[in-house]
Structure formats: C-alpha cells, structure tokens
XYZ file of C-alpha atoms in Angstrom:
326
model
C -12.174 2.306 -19.374
C -13.503 2.337 -15.781
C -14.471 -0.862 -13.973
C -17.033 -1.893 -11.394
C -15.593 -1.764 -7.889
C -17.576 -4.874 -6.912
C -17.130 -7.364 -9.791
C -14.425 -5.560 -11.918
C -16.696 -5.626 -14.973
C -15.854 -2.889 -17.477
C -18.300 -0.051 -17.925
C -18.484 3.065 -20.013
C -19.513 5.569 -17.339
C -19.514 5.753 -13.563
C -22.336 8.238 -13.152
C -24.512 10.666 -15.083
C -24.627 14.384 -14.367
C -27.520 16.617 -15.287
C -27.485 20.393 -15.499
C -25.381 20.646 -12.335
C -22.382 18.488 -11.416
C -23.832 18.037 -7.926
C -27.010 16.557 -9.439
C -25.865 13.094 -10.454
C -27.068 9.534 -10.725
C -24.797 6.550 -10.153
C -24.608 3.989 -12.923
C -25.672 0.404 -12.292
C -23.358 -2.430 -13.275
C -24.762 -4.616 -16.052
C -23.089 -7.681 -14.557
C -23.677 -7.635 -10.765
C -26.485 -5.011 -10.730
C -24.736 -3.012 -7.987
C -23.619 0.590 -8.268
C -20.541 0.745 -10.457
C -18.549 3.007 -8.134
C -20.250 4.367 -5.002
C -16.935 5.953 -3.933
C -17.540 8.923 -6.257
C -19.849 10.309 -3.557
C -17.452 9.699 -0.650
C -15.181 12.308 0.855
C -11.391 12.058 1.245
C -11.592 10.978 4.898
C -13.785 7.983 4.040
C -11.403 6.982 1.258
C -8.458 7.205 3.642
C -10.217 5.067 6.273
C -11.117 2.414 3.686
C -7.510 2.400 2.475
C -6.332 1.743 6.012
C -8.932 -1.054 6.281
C -7.639 -2.541 2.991
C -10.958 -2.602 1.140
C -10.525 -3.652 -2.520
C -13.296 -1.342 -3.733
C -11.427 1.825 -2.762
C -8.294 0.529 -4.531
C -10.247 0.006 -7.744
C -11.783 3.443 -7.422
C -8.471 5.239 -6.914
C -6.461 3.192 -9.407
C -8.897 2.722 -12.303
C -11.874 5.066 -11.938
C -10.423 8.249 -10.453
C -10.730 11.133 -12.909
C -13.166 9.393 -15.280
C -15.424 11.828 -17.112
C -19.156 11.335 -16.425
C -21.973 11.157 -18.912
C -23.385 14.657 -19.230
C -27.072 14.617 -20.101
C -27.206 18.216 -21.206
C -24.198 17.929 -23.525
C -24.838 17.726 -27.229
C -24.047 14.641 -29.237
C -21.625 16.547 -31.434
C -19.568 17.705 -28.452
C -19.411 14.141 -27.170
C -18.094 12.918 -30.511
C -15.524 15.732 -30.701
C -14.311 14.987 -27.188
C -14.029 11.246 -27.892
C -12.097 11.907 -31.116
C -9.741 14.257 -29.281
C -9.020 11.621 -26.633
C -8.360 8.951 -29.265
C -5.993 11.198 -31.195
C -4.088 12.168 -28.058
C -0.647 10.597 -27.853
C -0.633 10.165 -24.080
C -3.189 8.584 -21.799
C -4.471 11.257 -19.373
C -5.053 8.657 -16.650
C -1.490 7.422 -16.976
C -0.187 10.975 -16.687
C -2.255 11.564 -13.553
C -0.946 8.357 -12.013
C 2.709 9.264 -12.511
C 2.038 12.786 -11.236
C 0.374 11.353 -8.134
C 3.334 9.012 -7.608
C 5.680 12.006 -7.799
C 3.610 13.781 -5.127
C 2.791 10.877 -2.824
C 6.131 9.054 -2.960
C 8.432 11.739 -1.480
C 5.978 12.438 1.348
C 5.762 8.785 2.390
C 9.517 8.261 2.040
C 10.162 11.286 4.266
C 7.651 9.955 6.793
C 9.336 6.544 6.746
C 12.761 8.153 7.283
C 11.432 10.151 10.250
C 9.908 7.031 11.814
C 13.185 5.120 11.419
C 15.187 8.017 12.819
C 12.898 8.249 15.864
C 13.423 4.553 16.627
C 17.127 4.335 15.812
C 17.928 7.584 17.654
C 15.529 7.565 20.608
C 15.228 10.614 22.847
C 13.393 11.203 26.077
C 9.838 12.400 25.622
C 10.348 15.100 28.251
C 13.361 16.624 26.517
C 12.750 18.911 23.519
C 14.340 17.856 20.230
C 17.116 20.275 19.278
C 18.288 19.761 15.713
C 22.047 19.994 15.752
C 24.376 19.604 12.774
C 25.222 16.018 13.719
C 21.555 15.171 14.137
C 20.695 16.651 10.735
C 23.564 14.735 9.156
C 22.343 11.465 10.702
C 18.781 12.147 9.521
C 20.029 12.983 6.008
C 21.859 9.652 5.834
C 18.764 7.790 7.010
C 16.662 9.660 4.443
C 19.100 8.788 1.644
C 19.116 5.155 2.730
C 15.318 5.084 2.832
C 15.123 6.514 -0.701
C 17.565 3.886 -1.998
C 15.664 1.024 -0.372
C 12.285 2.286 -1.595
C 13.554 2.562 -5.172
C 15.077 -0.917 -4.980
C 11.866 -2.421 -3.605
C 9.607 -0.750 -6.177
C 11.862 -1.499 -9.147
C 12.235 -5.092 -7.994
C 8.461 -5.521 -7.655
C 7.874 -3.948 -11.085
C 10.433 -6.209 -12.782
C 9.218 -9.405 -11.099
C 5.557 -8.508 -11.749
C 6.312 -7.938 -15.423
C 8.067 -11.310 -15.683
C 5.276 -13.133 -13.816
C 2.572 -11.570 -15.996
C 4.444 -12.590 -19.147
C 4.793 -16.111 -17.769
C 1.095 -16.309 -16.860
C 0.078 -15.010 -20.293
C 2.293 -17.617 -21.966
C 0.825 -20.412 -19.851
C -2.726 -19.294 -20.580
C -1.990 -19.025 -24.302
C -0.437 -22.485 -24.247
C -3.464 -24.018 -22.531
C -6.188 -22.227 -24.485
C -5.531 -20.503 -27.768
C -8.343 -17.951 -27.440
C -8.994 -16.328 -24.082
C -10.432 -12.887 -23.413
C -8.501 -11.082 -20.655
C -10.427 -9.525 -17.814
C -11.072 -5.799 -17.557
C -8.452 -5.489 -14.795
C -5.862 -7.161 -17.024
C -6.756 -4.980 -19.998
C -6.377 -1.803 -17.954
C -3.096 -2.871 -16.343
C -0.225 -0.363 -16.580
C 3.176 -0.409 -14.890
C 2.361 2.834 -13.077
C -0.266 0.948 -11.076
C 2.398 -1.055 -9.207
C 4.251 1.773 -7.383
C 0.999 3.623 -6.778
C -0.552 0.488 -5.271
C 2.484 -0.064 -3.043
C 2.266 3.512 -1.767
C -1.466 3.166 -1.101
C -0.893 -0.139 0.701
C 1.797 1.397 2.905
C -0.653 3.926 4.360
C -1.920 1.311 6.830
C 1.608 0.561 7.980
C 2.702 4.197 8.231
C -0.449 5.195 10.079
C 0.170 2.618 12.820
C 3.913 3.297 12.896
C 3.281 7.004 13.317
C 0.963 6.302 16.245
C 3.630 4.099 17.813
C 6.195 6.838 17.244
C 4.077 9.479 18.976
C 2.952 7.220 21.823
C 5.859 4.918 22.479
C 5.064 1.945 24.743
C 6.400 2.293 28.254
C 9.476 0.139 28.748
C 10.965 -0.849 32.064
C 14.627 -1.399 32.784
C 13.768 -4.169 35.274
C 13.274 -7.697 33.959
C 9.672 -8.879 33.896
C 8.712 -10.933 36.943
C 8.577 -14.657 36.294
C 6.237 -15.578 39.151
C 3.617 -12.917 38.610
C 0.152 -14.420 39.264
C -2.117 -14.833 36.268
C -5.753 -13.715 36.127
C -8.349 -16.129 37.455
C -9.777 -16.808 33.993
C -6.337 -17.680 32.550
C -6.346 -21.219 33.970
C -9.587 -21.981 32.156
C -8.409 -20.596 28.825
C -4.804 -21.854 29.101
C -4.625 -24.868 31.423
C -0.880 -25.281 30.805
C 0.860 -22.863 33.214
C 4.096 -22.695 31.232
C 2.236 -21.932 28.034
C 0.123 -19.332 29.836
C 3.172 -17.577 31.252
C 4.810 -17.538 27.825
C 1.662 -16.196 26.133
C 1.180 -13.358 28.624
C 4.874 -12.417 28.794
C 5.121 -12.300 25.001
C 2.590 -9.461 25.031
C 4.672 -7.394 27.451
C 6.224 -4.158 26.178
C 9.703 -5.431 26.989
C 9.177 -8.610 24.954
C 6.976 -7.544 22.035
C 8.423 -5.327 19.294
C 5.265 -3.773 17.940
C 7.123 -1.618 15.414
C 8.799 -4.682 13.926
C 5.496 -6.565 13.686
C 3.708 -3.668 12.010
C 6.523 -3.068 9.525
C 7.194 -6.724 8.678
C 3.957 -8.642 9.071
C 1.330 -6.003 8.412
C 3.447 -4.182 5.822
C 4.036 -7.344 3.807
C 0.396 -8.396 3.996
C -0.779 -4.952 2.886
C 1.607 -4.902 -0.089
C 0.489 -8.381 -1.118
C -3.167 -7.388 -0.791
C -2.640 -4.344 -2.994
C -0.930 -6.400 -5.684
C -3.803 -8.880 -5.629
C -6.152 -6.052 -6.642
C -4.208 -5.069 -9.780
C -2.942 -8.592 -10.608
C -6.403 -10.081 -10.560
C -5.742 -12.907 -13.032
C -2.838 -14.565 -11.240
C -2.908 -16.955 -8.305
C -2.007 -15.833 -4.748
C 1.138 -17.972 -4.876
C 2.523 -15.701 -7.603
C 1.696 -12.592 -5.571
C 3.537 -14.049 -2.589
C 6.490 -14.863 -4.826
C 6.594 -11.284 -6.121
C 6.612 -9.846 -2.585
C 9.311 -12.269 -1.406
C 11.577 -11.484 -4.362
C 11.002 -7.768 -3.836
C 11.997 -8.208 -0.188
C 15.140 -10.020 -1.330
C 16.189 -7.124 -3.562
C 15.499 -4.604 -0.820
C 17.386 -6.676 1.760
C 20.503 -6.672 -0.436
C 20.314 -2.894 -0.723
C 19.582 -2.596 3.024
C 22.785 -4.492 3.877
C 24.845 -2.053 1.841
C 22.960 1.005 3.101
C 23.294 -0.101 6.738
C 27.076 -0.243 6.435
C 27.144 3.109 4.621
C 25.085 4.867 7.300
C 27.460 3.631 9.983
C 26.952 2.870 13.621
C 27.732 -0.213 15.670
C 26.574 -3.751 14.971
C 23.387 -3.257 16.964
C 22.480 -0.200 14.898
C 23.049 -2.058 11.627
C 20.957 -5.010 12.789
C 18.146 -2.650 13.816
C 18.346 -0.865 10.455
C 18.078 -4.172 8.616
C 15.125 -5.264 10.743
C 13.261 -2.007 10.161
C 14.011 -1.862 6.421
C 11.556 -4.634 5.528
C 8.426 -3.057 3.989
C-alpha cells in the first residue's frame, strides 16, 4: 500500500485519473491534509536533483509509491474488483519484482562508475595526454572493477544482515514493553529489497560529486605551500589567533585537502545513513549509525583482501583502502 511522502500515513491511492491519464487529481492525505505524493507530477530531472539533495519525500516516492495504480474514475466497479482479486491471488508482489529488477539495472551501472572513478584516481594521467587503453591498462581496470564488485556485495550483504538483526531486536524490545502495538505504515511495507535500492539511491550524491572531481581535478602544485603567506585583511577579525588562522586556510589548500576522500567517506556515510533512516523509520538514529559502522567493518575486511589481490606497492594499497569506504 502506498504512503504519504510527508507523514508516512498509509493511503489507498495516490491520485485519480479521469478519461485521460494526463487529466488527474492528486489525493489528499487524511492525516496531514497535504498531497499524498506530489512527485507523481515531477519529471526525472527533478527526482534526480531531489535525490542528490537527500530529500526524504523523493525516497518515499521511489521506494514505496512508484508504480502504484491510480483510481480510475471511468472504470467500472466490476473491473476494479476483478483487478483486486487478481492481485491478491498473485503469488509474487509486483512492486517487489520491480524493485529487484531496478536493482539489477542500477547496481551494475553504479559499480562500473565507482570502478572508473577509483581507476582515475589510483592511475592518474595528464589531462593533456589522450587515454590509450592498452592491454595492461585494461587488465588493471578489470582488477579494480572486480574488487569494486566484491566490496559492494560485502557492504550490501552486511547492511542487510545487520538491519535484519536490528529490526528483530527492536521488535522484541517493543513487544516486551507493550504487548499490543500497531506498526507504522513504513514498517508494514518494509522488504529486504528496499535496503540495497536505498543504498544505491543514496550513493548518487556521492558519485555525482566524485564524477565532477574526476573530470575537473583540483590543480596541485609540486612546491610546498608557503608558510608566511599574508592572510586577507578580514581574517584577523574572524580568526584572531594567527596560528589557528594559518592552519584553517592551509587546510583548504588543494595540496592539503583530499576532497575525494571527504566526499567518499564523510558524505557517502552520511548519505547511506540518511537513506536507511527513511526505510527504518521506527528505530532510533543510534541503531542506524550502528548498522552503517558494522557495514563499513565488513567492507573494510574485504577491502584489505582485495587491495592485496589487486597488487601494487604499499602506497597503492593504502589509497585503495582509503577510497573503498562508501
């Protein structure tokens, strides 16, 4: 059953269509009085932008409401009953099938993109020289791609297993405290397929910024940054401590700040945790953080093995381990 993208209250329909599918009326939520799902009228570009901005409404639309049949005003009552009986007698949930099919389409594309981003950072080339794919280069990229697939599977399976255990623990605690408790609509509609799909959706923010950093790499200088470079005139007012001011400004320099590492580690982890908070609505944020940390632990173990299998010197293996965090 679809849910409201604002208050997660369950509803029967998202919108009503009349004689034409383009002539529709959005349903109003009986709980918060807002439109149940205004994203049904948005185009793909708007959905993509809201995914990058980590808006919970677009997650609920894509995960729970996408593909929901509308109420058709011109359809006879008998056809509605026949259609409902056919859906009840069906062995498989059509939404669940669409989710797994979308995972099979979206997952390989994002894994390939992640492997290309890692290869571009671990095997840097001059921007003025054209990339010529030799046999050795293809072999190195194939190893990085295989390692990326192994780490992605380990991370997703680890998150699924830990989420399942945490949900069972939370259900047991809630049953122990109160004997009768009605689960929320988000909890009732929870399926295991939502976890990998949410992680892939959450990674779009990270991959979008990483791809921009890959195309426009920050200019790096071989000379060490000057230590006595004068600060702007307004810096003394904002940062009266000169040593602290120098440290703050130098930390933002291209030679000191690893933007790719920050996007992959900090922003990637926050995005994954945010996505899990949308589908694990009943649990506390501490449990979501625990799930992400344990998933990182599983992926780090696999990354250590994969880094040694790919080869390279110690610096390469350390860089691979640093860039393997989601």
